[in-house]
PDB file of C-alpha atoms in Angstrom:
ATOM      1  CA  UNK A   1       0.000   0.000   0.000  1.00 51.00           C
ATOM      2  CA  UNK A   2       0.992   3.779   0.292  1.00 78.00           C
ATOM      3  CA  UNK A   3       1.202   4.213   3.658  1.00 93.00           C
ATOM      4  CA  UNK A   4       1.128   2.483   6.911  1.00 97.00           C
ATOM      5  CA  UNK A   5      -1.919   0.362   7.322  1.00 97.00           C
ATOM      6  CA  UNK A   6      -3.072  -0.416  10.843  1.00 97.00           C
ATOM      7  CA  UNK A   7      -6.213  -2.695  12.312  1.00 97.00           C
ATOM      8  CA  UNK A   8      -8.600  -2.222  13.883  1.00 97.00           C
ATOM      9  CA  UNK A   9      -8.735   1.459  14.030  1.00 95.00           C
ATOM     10  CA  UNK A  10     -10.455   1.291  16.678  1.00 96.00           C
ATOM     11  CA  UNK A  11     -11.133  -1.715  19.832  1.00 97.00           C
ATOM     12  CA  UNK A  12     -13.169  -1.631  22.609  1.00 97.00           C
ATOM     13  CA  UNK A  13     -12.690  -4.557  24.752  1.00 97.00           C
ATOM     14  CA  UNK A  14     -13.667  -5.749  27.978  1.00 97.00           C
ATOM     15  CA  UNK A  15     -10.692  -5.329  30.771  1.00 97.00           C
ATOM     16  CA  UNK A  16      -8.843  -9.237  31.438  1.00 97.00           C
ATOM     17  CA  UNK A  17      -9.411  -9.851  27.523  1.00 98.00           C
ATOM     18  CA  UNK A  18      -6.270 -10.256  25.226  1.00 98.00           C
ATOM     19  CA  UNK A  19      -6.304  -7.925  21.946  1.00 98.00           C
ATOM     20  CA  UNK A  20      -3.942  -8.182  18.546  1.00 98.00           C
ATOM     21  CA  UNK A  21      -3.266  -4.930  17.024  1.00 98.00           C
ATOM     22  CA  UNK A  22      -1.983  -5.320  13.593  1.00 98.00           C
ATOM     23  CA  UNK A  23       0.344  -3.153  11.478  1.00 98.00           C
ATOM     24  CA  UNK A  24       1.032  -3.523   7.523  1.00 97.00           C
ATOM     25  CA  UNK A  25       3.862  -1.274   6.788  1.00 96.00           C
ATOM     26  CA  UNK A  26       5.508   0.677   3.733  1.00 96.00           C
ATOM     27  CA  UNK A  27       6.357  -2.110   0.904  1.00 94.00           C
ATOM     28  CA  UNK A  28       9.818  -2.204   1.076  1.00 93.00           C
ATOM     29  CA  UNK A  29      10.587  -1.107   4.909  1.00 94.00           C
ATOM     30  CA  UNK A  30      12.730  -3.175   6.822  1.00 93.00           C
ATOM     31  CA  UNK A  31      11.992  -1.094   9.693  1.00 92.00           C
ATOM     32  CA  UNK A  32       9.287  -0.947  12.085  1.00 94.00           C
ATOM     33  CA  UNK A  33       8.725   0.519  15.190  1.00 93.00           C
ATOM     34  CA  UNK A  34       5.547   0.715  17.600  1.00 94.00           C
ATOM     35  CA  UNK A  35       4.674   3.633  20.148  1.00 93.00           C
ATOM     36  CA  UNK A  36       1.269   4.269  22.321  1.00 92.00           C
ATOM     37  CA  UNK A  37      -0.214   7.580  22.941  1.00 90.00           C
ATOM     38  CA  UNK A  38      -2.020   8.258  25.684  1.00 88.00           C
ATOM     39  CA  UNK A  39      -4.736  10.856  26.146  1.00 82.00           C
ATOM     40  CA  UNK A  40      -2.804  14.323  25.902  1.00 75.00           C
ATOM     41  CA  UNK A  41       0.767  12.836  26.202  1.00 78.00           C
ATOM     42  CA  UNK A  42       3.240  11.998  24.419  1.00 79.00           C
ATOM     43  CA  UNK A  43       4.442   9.603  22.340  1.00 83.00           C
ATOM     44  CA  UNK A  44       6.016   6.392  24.179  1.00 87.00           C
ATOM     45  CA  UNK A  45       8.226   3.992  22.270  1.00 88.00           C
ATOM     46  CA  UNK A  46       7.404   0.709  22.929  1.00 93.00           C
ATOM     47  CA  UNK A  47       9.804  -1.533  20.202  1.00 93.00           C
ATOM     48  CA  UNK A  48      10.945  -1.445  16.742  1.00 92.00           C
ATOM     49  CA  UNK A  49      11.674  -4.723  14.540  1.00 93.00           C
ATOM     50  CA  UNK A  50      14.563  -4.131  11.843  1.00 91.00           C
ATOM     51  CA  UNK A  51      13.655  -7.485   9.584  1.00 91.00           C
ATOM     52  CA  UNK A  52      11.853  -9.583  11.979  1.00 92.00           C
ATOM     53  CA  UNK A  53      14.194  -9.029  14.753  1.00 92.00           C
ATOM     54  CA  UNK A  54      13.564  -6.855  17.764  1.00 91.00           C
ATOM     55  CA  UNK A  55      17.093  -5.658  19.424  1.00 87.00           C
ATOM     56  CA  UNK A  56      15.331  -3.538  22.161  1.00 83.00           C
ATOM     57  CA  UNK A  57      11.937  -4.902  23.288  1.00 85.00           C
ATOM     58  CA  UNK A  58      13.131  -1.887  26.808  1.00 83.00           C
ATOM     59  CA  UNK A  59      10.051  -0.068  25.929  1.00 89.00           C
ATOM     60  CA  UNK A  60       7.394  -2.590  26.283  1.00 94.00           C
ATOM     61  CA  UNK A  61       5.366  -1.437  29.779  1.00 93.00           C
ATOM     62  CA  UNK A  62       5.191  -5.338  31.020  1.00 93.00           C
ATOM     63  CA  UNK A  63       5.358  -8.793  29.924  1.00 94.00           C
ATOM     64  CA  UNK A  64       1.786  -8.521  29.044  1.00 97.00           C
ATOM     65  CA  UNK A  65       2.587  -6.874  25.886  1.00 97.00           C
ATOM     66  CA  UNK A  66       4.646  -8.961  22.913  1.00 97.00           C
ATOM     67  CA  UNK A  67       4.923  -8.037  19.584  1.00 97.00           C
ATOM     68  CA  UNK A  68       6.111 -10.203  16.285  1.00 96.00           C
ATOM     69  CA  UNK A  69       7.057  -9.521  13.053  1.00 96.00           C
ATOM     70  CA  UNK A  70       6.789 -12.475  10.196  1.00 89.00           C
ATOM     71  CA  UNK A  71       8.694 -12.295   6.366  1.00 89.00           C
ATOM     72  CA  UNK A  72       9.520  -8.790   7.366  1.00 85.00           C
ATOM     73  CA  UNK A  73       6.453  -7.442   6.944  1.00 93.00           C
ATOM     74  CA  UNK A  74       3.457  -7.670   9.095  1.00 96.00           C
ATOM     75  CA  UNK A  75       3.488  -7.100  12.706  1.00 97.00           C
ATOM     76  CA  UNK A  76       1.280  -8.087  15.197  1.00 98.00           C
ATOM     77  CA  UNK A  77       1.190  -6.154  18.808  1.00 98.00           C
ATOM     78  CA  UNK A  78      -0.629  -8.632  21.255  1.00 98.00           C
ATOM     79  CA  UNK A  79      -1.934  -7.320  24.730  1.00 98.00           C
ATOM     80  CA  UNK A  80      -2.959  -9.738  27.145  1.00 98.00           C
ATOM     81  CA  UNK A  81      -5.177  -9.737  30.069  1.00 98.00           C
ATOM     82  CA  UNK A  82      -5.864  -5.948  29.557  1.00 98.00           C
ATOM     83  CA  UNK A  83      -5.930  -3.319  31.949  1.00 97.00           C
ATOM     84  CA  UNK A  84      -7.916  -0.076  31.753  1.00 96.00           C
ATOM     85  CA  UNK A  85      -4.339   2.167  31.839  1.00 95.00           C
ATOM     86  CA  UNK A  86      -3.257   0.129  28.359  1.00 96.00           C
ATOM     87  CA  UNK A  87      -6.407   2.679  27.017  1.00 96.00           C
ATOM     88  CA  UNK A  88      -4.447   4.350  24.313  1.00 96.00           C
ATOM     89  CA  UNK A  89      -3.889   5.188  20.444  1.00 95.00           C
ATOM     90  CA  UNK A  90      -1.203   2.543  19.563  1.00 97.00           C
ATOM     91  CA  UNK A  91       0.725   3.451  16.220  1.00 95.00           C
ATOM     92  CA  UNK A  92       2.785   1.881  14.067  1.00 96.00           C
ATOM     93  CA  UNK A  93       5.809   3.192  11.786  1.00 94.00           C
ATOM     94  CA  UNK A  94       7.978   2.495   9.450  1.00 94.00           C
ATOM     95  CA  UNK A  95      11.317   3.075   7.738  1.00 92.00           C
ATOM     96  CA  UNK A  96      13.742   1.930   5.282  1.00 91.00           C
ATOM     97  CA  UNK A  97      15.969   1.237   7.907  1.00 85.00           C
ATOM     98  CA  UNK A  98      17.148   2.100  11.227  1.00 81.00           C
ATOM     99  CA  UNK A  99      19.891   4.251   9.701  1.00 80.00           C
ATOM    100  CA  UNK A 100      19.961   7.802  11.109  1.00 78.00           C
ATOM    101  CA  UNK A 101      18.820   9.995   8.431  1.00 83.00           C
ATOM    102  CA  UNK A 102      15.814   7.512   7.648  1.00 87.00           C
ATOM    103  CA  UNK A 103      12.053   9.313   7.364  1.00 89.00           C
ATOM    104  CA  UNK A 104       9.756   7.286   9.199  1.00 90.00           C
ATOM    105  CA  UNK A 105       5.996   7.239   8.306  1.00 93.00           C
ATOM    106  CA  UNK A 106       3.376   6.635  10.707  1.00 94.00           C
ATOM    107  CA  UNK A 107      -0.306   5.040  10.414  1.00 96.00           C
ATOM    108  CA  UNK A 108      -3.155   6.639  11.561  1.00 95.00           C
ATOM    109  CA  UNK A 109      -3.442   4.487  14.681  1.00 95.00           C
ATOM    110  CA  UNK A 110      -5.250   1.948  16.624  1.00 97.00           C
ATOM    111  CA  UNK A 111      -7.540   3.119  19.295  1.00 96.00           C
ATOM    112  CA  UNK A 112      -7.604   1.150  21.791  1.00 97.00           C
ATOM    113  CA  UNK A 113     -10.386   1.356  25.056  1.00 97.00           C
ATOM    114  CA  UNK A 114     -10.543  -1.151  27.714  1.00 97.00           C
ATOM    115  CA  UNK A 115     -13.487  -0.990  29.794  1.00 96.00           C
TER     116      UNK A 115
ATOM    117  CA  UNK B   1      12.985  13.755  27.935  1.00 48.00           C
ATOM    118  CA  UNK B   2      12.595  15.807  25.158  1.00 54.00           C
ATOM    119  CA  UNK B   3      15.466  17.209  24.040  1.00 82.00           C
ATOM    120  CA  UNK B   4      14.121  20.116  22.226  1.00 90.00           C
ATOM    121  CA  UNK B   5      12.390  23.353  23.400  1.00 91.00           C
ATOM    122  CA  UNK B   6       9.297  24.683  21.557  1.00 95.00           C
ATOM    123  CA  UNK B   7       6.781  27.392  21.652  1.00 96.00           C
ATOM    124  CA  UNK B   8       3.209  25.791  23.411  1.00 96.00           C
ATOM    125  CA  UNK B   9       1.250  27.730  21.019  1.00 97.00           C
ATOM    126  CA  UNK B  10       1.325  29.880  18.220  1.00 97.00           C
ATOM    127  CA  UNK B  11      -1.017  31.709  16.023  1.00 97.00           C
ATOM    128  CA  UNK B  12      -0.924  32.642  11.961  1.00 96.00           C
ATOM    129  CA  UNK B  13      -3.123  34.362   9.670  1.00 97.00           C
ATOM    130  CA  UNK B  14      -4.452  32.217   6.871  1.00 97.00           C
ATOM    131  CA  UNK B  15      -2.277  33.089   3.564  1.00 97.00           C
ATOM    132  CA  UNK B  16       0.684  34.071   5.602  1.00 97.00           C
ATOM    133  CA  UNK B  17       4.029  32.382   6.489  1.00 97.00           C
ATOM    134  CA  UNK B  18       4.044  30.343   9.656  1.00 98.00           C
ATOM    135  CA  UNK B  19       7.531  30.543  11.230  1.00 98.00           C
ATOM    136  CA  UNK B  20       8.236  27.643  14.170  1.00 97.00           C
ATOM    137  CA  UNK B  21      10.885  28.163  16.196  1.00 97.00           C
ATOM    138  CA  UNK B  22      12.875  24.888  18.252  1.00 95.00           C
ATOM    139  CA  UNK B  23      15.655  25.106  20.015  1.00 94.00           C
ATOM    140  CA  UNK B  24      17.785  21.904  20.674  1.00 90.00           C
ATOM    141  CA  UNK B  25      21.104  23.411  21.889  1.00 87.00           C
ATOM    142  CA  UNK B  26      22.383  19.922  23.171  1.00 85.00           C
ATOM    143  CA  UNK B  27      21.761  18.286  19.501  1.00 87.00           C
ATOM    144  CA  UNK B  28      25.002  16.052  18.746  1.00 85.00           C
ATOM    145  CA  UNK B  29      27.000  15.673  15.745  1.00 84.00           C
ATOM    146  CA  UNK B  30      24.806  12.785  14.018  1.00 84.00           C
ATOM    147  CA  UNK B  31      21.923  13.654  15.226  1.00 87.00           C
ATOM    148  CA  UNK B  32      18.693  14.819  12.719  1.00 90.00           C
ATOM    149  CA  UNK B  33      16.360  17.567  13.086  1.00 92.00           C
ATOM    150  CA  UNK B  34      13.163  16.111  12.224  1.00 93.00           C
ATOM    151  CA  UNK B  35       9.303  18.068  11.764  1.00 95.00           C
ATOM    152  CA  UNK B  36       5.970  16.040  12.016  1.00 95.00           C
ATOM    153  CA  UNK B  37       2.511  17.113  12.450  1.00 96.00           C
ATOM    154  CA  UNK B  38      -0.228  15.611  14.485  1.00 93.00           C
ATOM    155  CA  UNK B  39      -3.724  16.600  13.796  1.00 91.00           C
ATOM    156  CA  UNK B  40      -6.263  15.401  16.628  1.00 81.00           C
ATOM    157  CA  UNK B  41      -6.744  11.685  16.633  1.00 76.00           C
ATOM    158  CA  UNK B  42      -4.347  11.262  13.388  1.00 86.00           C
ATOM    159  CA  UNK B  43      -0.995   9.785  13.295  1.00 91.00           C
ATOM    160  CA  UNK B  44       2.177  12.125  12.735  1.00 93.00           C
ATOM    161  CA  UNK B  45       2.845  13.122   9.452  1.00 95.00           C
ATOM    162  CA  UNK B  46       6.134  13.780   8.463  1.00 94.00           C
ATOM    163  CA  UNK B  47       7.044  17.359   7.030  1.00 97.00           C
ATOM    164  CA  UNK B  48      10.780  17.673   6.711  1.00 96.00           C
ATOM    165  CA  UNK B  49      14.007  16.706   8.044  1.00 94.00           C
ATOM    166  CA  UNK B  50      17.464  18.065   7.797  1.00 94.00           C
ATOM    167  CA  UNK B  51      21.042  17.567   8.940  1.00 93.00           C
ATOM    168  CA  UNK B  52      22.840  20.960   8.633  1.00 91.00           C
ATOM    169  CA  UNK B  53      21.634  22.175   5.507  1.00 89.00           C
ATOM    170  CA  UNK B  54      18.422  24.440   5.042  1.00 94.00           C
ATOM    171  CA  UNK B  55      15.584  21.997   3.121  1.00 96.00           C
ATOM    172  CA  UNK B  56      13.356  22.517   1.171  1.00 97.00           C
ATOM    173  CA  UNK B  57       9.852  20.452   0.276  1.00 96.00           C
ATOM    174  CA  UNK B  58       6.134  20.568  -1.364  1.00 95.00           C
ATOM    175  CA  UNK B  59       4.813  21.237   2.502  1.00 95.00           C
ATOM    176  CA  UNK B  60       7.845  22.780   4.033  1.00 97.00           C
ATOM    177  CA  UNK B  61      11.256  24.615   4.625  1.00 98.00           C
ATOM    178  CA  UNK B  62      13.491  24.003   7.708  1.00 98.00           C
ATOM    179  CA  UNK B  63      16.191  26.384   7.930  1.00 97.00           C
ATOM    180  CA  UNK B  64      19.115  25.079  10.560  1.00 96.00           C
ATOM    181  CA  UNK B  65      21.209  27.412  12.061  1.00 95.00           C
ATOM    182  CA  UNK B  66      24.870  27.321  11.473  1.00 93.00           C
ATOM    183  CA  UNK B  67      25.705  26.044  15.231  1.00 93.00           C
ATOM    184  CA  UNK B  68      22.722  23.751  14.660  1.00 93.00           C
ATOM    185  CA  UNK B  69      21.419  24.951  17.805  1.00 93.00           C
ATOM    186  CA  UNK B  70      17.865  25.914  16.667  1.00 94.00           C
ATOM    187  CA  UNK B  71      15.882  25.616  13.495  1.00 95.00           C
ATOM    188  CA  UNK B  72      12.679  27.110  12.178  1.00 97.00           C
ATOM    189  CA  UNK B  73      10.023  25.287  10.317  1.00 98.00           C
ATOM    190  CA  UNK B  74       8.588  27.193   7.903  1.00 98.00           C
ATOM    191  CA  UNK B  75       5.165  27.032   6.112  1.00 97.00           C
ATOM    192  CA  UNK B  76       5.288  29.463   3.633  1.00 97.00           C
ATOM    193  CA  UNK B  77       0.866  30.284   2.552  1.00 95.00           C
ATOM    194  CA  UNK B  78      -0.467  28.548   5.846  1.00 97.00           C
ATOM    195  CA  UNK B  79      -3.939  27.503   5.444  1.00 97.00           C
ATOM    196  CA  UNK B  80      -6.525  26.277   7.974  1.00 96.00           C
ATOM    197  CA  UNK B  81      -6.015  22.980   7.375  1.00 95.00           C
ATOM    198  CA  UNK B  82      -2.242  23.744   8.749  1.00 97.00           C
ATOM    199  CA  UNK B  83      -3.578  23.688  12.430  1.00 97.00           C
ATOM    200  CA  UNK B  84      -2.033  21.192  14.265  1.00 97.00           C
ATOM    201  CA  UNK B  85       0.569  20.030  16.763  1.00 95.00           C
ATOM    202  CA  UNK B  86       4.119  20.656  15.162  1.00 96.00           C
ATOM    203  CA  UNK B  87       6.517  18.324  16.851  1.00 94.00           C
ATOM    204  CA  UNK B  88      10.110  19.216  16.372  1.00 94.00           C
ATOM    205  CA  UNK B  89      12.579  16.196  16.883  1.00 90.00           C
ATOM    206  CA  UNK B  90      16.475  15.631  16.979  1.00 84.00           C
ATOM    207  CA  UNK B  91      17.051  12.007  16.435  1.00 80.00           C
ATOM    208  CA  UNK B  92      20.418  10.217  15.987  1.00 69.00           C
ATOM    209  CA  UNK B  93      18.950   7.058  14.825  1.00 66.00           C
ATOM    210  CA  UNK B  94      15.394   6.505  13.040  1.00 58.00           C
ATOM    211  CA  UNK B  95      13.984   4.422  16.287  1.00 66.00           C
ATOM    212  CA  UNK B  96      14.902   7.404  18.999  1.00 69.00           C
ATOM    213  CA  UNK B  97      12.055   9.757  18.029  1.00 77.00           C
ATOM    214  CA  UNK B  98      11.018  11.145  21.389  1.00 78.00           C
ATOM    215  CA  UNK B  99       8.212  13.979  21.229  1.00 81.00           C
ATOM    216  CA  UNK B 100       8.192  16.588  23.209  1.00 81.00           C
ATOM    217  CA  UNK B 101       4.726  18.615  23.799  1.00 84.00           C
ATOM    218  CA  UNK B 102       5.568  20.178  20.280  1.00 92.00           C
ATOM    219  CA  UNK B 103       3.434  24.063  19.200  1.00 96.00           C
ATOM    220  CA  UNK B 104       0.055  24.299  18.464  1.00 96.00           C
ATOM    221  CA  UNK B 105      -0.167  25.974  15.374  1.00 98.00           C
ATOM    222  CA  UNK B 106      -3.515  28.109  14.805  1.00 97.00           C
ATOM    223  CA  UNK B 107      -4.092  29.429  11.527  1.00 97.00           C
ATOM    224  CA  UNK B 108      -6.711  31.848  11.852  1.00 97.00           C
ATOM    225  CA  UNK B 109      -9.181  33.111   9.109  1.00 95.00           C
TER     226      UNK B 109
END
Protein backbone atom coordinates (compact mmCIF):
# COMPACT_ATOMS: atom_id res chain seq x y z
CA UNK A 1 0.00 0.00 0.00
CA UNK A 2 0.99 3.78 0.29
CA UNK A 3 1.20 4.21 3.66
CA UNK A 4 1.13 2.48 6.91
CA UNK A 5 -1.92 0.36 7.32
CA UNK A 6 -3.07 -0.42 10.84
CA UNK A 7 -6.21 -2.69 12.31
CA UNK A 8 -8.60 -2.22 13.88
CA UNK A 9 -8.73 1.46 14.03
CA UNK A 10 -10.46 1.29 16.68
CA UNK A 11 -11.13 -1.72 19.83
CA UNK A 12 -13.17 -1.63 22.61
CA UNK A 13 -12.69 -4.56 24.75
CA UNK A 14 -13.67 -5.75 27.98
CA UNK A 15 -10.69 -5.33 30.77
CA UNK A 16 -8.84 -9.24 31.44
CA UNK A 17 -9.41 -9.85 27.52
CA UNK A 18 -6.27 -10.26 25.23
CA UNK A 19 -6.30 -7.93 21.95
CA UNK A 20 -3.94 -8.18 18.55
CA UNK A 21 -3.27 -4.93 17.02
CA UNK A 22 -1.98 -5.32 13.59
CA UNK A 23 0.34 -3.15 11.48
CA UNK A 24 1.03 -3.52 7.52
CA UNK A 25 3.86 -1.27 6.79
CA UNK A 26 5.51 0.68 3.73
CA UNK A 27 6.36 -2.11 0.90
CA UNK A 28 9.82 -2.20 1.08
CA UNK A 29 10.59 -1.11 4.91
CA UNK A 30 12.73 -3.18 6.82
CA UNK A 31 11.99 -1.09 9.69
CA UNK A 32 9.29 -0.95 12.09
CA UNK A 33 8.73 0.52 15.19
CA UNK A 34 5.55 0.71 17.60
CA UNK A 35 4.67 3.63 20.15
CA UNK A 36 1.27 4.27 22.32
CA UNK A 37 -0.21 7.58 22.94
CA UNK A 38 -2.02 8.26 25.68
CA UNK A 39 -4.74 10.86 26.15
CA UNK A 40 -2.80 14.32 25.90
CA UNK A 41 0.77 12.84 26.20
CA UNK A 42 3.24 12.00 24.42
CA UNK A 43 4.44 9.60 22.34
CA UNK A 44 6.02 6.39 24.18
CA UNK A 45 8.23 3.99 22.27
CA UNK A 46 7.40 0.71 22.93
CA UNK A 47 9.80 -1.53 20.20
CA UNK A 48 10.94 -1.44 16.74
CA UNK A 49 11.67 -4.72 14.54
CA UNK A 50 14.56 -4.13 11.84
CA UNK A 51 13.65 -7.49 9.58
CA UNK A 52 11.85 -9.58 11.98
CA UNK A 53 14.19 -9.03 14.75
CA UNK A 54 13.56 -6.85 17.76
CA UNK A 55 17.09 -5.66 19.42
CA UNK A 56 15.33 -3.54 22.16
CA UNK A 57 11.94 -4.90 23.29
CA UNK A 58 13.13 -1.89 26.81
CA UNK A 59 10.05 -0.07 25.93
CA UNK A 60 7.39 -2.59 26.28
CA UNK A 61 5.37 -1.44 29.78
CA UNK A 62 5.19 -5.34 31.02
CA UNK A 63 5.36 -8.79 29.92
CA UNK A 64 1.79 -8.52 29.04
CA UNK A 65 2.59 -6.87 25.89
CA UNK A 66 4.65 -8.96 22.91
CA UNK A 67 4.92 -8.04 19.58
CA UNK A 68 6.11 -10.20 16.28
CA UNK A 69 7.06 -9.52 13.05
CA UNK A 70 6.79 -12.47 10.20
CA UNK A 71 8.69 -12.29 6.37
CA UNK A 72 9.52 -8.79 7.37
CA UNK A 73 6.45 -7.44 6.94
CA UNK A 74 3.46 -7.67 9.10
CA UNK A 75 3.49 -7.10 12.71
CA UNK A 76 1.28 -8.09 15.20
CA UNK A 77 1.19 -6.15 18.81
CA UNK A 78 -0.63 -8.63 21.26
CA UNK A 79 -1.93 -7.32 24.73
CA UNK A 80 -2.96 -9.74 27.15
CA UNK A 81 -5.18 -9.74 30.07
CA UNK A 82 -5.86 -5.95 29.56
CA UNK A 83 -5.93 -3.32 31.95
CA UNK A 84 -7.92 -0.08 31.75
CA UNK A 85 -4.34 2.17 31.84
CA UNK A 86 -3.26 0.13 28.36
CA UNK A 87 -6.41 2.68 27.02
CA UNK A 88 -4.45 4.35 24.31
CA UNK A 89 -3.89 5.19 20.44
CA UNK A 90 -1.20 2.54 19.56
CA UNK A 91 0.73 3.45 16.22
CA UNK A 92 2.78 1.88 14.07
CA UNK A 93 5.81 3.19 11.79
CA UNK A 94 7.98 2.49 9.45
CA UNK A 95 11.32 3.08 7.74
CA UNK A 96 13.74 1.93 5.28
CA UNK A 97 15.97 1.24 7.91
CA UNK A 98 17.15 2.10 11.23
CA UNK A 99 19.89 4.25 9.70
CA UNK A 100 19.96 7.80 11.11
CA UNK A 101 18.82 9.99 8.43
CA UNK A 102 15.81 7.51 7.65
CA UNK A 103 12.05 9.31 7.36
CA UNK A 104 9.76 7.29 9.20
CA UNK A 105 6.00 7.24 8.31
CA UNK A 106 3.38 6.63 10.71
CA UNK A 107 -0.31 5.04 10.41
CA UNK A 108 -3.15 6.64 11.56
CA UNK A 109 -3.44 4.49 14.68
CA UNK A 110 -5.25 1.95 16.62
CA UNK A 111 -7.54 3.12 19.29
CA UNK A 112 -7.60 1.15 21.79
CA UNK A 113 -10.39 1.36 25.06
CA UNK A 114 -10.54 -1.15 27.71
CA UNK A 115 -13.49 -0.99 29.79
CA UNK B 1 12.99 13.76 27.93
CA UNK B 2 12.59 15.81 25.16
CA UNK B 3 15.47 17.21 24.04
CA UNK B 4 14.12 20.12 22.23
CA UNK B 5 12.39 23.35 23.40
CA UNK B 6 9.30 24.68 21.56
CA UNK B 7 6.78 27.39 21.65
CA UNK B 8 3.21 25.79 23.41
CA UNK B 9 1.25 27.73 21.02
CA UNK B 10 1.33 29.88 18.22
CA UNK B 11 -1.02 31.71 16.02
CA UNK B 12 -0.92 32.64 11.96
CA UNK B 13 -3.12 34.36 9.67
CA UNK B 14 -4.45 32.22 6.87
CA UNK B 15 -2.28 33.09 3.56
CA UNK B 16 0.68 34.07 5.60
CA UNK B 17 4.03 32.38 6.49
CA UNK B 18 4.04 30.34 9.66
CA UNK B 19 7.53 30.54 11.23
CA UNK B 20 8.24 27.64 14.17
CA UNK B 21 10.89 28.16 16.20
CA UNK B 22 12.87 24.89 18.25
CA UNK B 23 15.65 25.11 20.01
CA UNK B 24 17.79 21.90 20.67
CA UNK B 25 21.10 23.41 21.89
CA UNK B 26 22.38 19.92 23.17
CA UNK B 27 21.76 18.29 19.50
CA UNK B 28 25.00 16.05 18.75
CA UNK B 29 27.00 15.67 15.74
CA UNK B 30 24.81 12.78 14.02
CA UNK B 31 21.92 13.65 15.23
CA UNK B 32 18.69 14.82 12.72
CA UNK B 33 16.36 17.57 13.09
CA UNK B 34 13.16 16.11 12.22
CA UNK B 35 9.30 18.07 11.76
CA UNK B 36 5.97 16.04 12.02
CA UNK B 37 2.51 17.11 12.45
CA UNK B 38 -0.23 15.61 14.49
CA UNK B 39 -3.72 16.60 13.80
CA UNK B 40 -6.26 15.40 16.63
CA UNK B 41 -6.74 11.68 16.63
CA UNK B 42 -4.35 11.26 13.39
CA UNK B 43 -0.99 9.79 13.30
CA UNK B 44 2.18 12.12 12.74
CA UNK B 45 2.85 13.12 9.45
CA UNK B 46 6.13 13.78 8.46
CA UNK B 47 7.04 17.36 7.03
CA UNK B 48 10.78 17.67 6.71
CA UNK B 49 14.01 16.71 8.04
CA UNK B 50 17.46 18.07 7.80
CA UNK B 51 21.04 17.57 8.94
CA UNK B 52 22.84 20.96 8.63
CA UNK B 53 21.63 22.17 5.51
CA UNK B 54 18.42 24.44 5.04
CA UNK B 55 15.58 22.00 3.12
CA UNK B 56 13.36 22.52 1.17
CA UNK B 57 9.85 20.45 0.28
CA UNK B 58 6.13 20.57 -1.36
CA UNK B 59 4.81 21.24 2.50
CA UNK B 60 7.85 22.78 4.03
CA UNK B 61 11.26 24.61 4.62
CA UNK B 62 13.49 24.00 7.71
CA UNK B 63 16.19 26.38 7.93
CA UNK B 64 19.12 25.08 10.56
CA UNK B 65 21.21 27.41 12.06
CA UNK B 66 24.87 27.32 11.47
CA UNK B 67 25.71 26.04 15.23
CA UNK B 68 22.72 23.75 14.66
CA UNK B 69 21.42 24.95 17.81
CA UNK B 70 17.86 25.91 16.67
CA UNK B 71 15.88 25.62 13.49
CA UNK B 72 12.68 27.11 12.18
CA UNK B 73 10.02 25.29 10.32
CA UNK B 74 8.59 27.19 7.90
CA UNK B 75 5.16 27.03 6.11
CA UNK B 76 5.29 29.46 3.63
CA UNK B 77 0.87 30.28 2.55
CA UNK B 78 -0.47 28.55 5.85
CA UNK B 79 -3.94 27.50 5.44
CA UNK B 80 -6.53 26.28 7.97
CA UNK B 81 -6.01 22.98 7.37
CA UNK B 82 -2.24 23.74 8.75
CA UNK B 83 -3.58 23.69 12.43
CA UNK B 84 -2.03 21.19 14.27
CA UNK B 85 0.57 20.03 16.76
CA UNK B 86 4.12 20.66 15.16
CA UNK B 87 6.52 18.32 16.85
CA UNK B 88 10.11 19.22 16.37
CA UNK B 89 12.58 16.20 16.88
CA UNK B 90 16.47 15.63 16.98
CA UNK B 91 17.05 12.01 16.43
CA UNK B 92 20.42 10.22 15.99
CA UNK B 93 18.95 7.06 14.83
CA UNK B 94 15.39 6.51 13.04
CA UNK B 95 13.98 4.42 16.29
CA UNK B 96 14.90 7.40 19.00
CA UNK B 97 12.05 9.76 18.03
CA UNK B 98 11.02 11.14 21.39
CA UNK B 99 8.21 13.98 21.23
CA UNK B 100 8.19 16.59 23.21
CA UNK B 101 4.73 18.62 23.80
CA UNK B 102 5.57 20.18 20.28
CA UNK B 103 3.43 24.06 19.20
CA UNK B 104 0.05 24.30 18.46
CA UNK B 105 -0.17 25.97 15.37
CA UNK B 106 -3.51 28.11 14.81
CA UNK B 107 -4.09 29.43 11.53
CA UNK B 108 -6.71 31.85 11.85
CA UNK B 109 -9.18 33.11 9.11
Amino acid sequence: GAGVSQSPSNKVTEKGKDVELRCDPISGHTALYWYRQSLGQGLEFLIYFQGNSAPDKSGLPSDRFSAERTGGSVSTLTIQRTQQEDSAVYLCASSLSTVSGNTIYFGEGSWLTVV
Amino acid sequence: DAKTTQPPSMDCAEGRAANLPCNHSTISGNEYVYWYRQIHSQGPQYIIHGLKNNETNEMASLIITEDRKSSTLILPHATLRDTAVYYCINSGSARQLTFGSGTQLTVLP
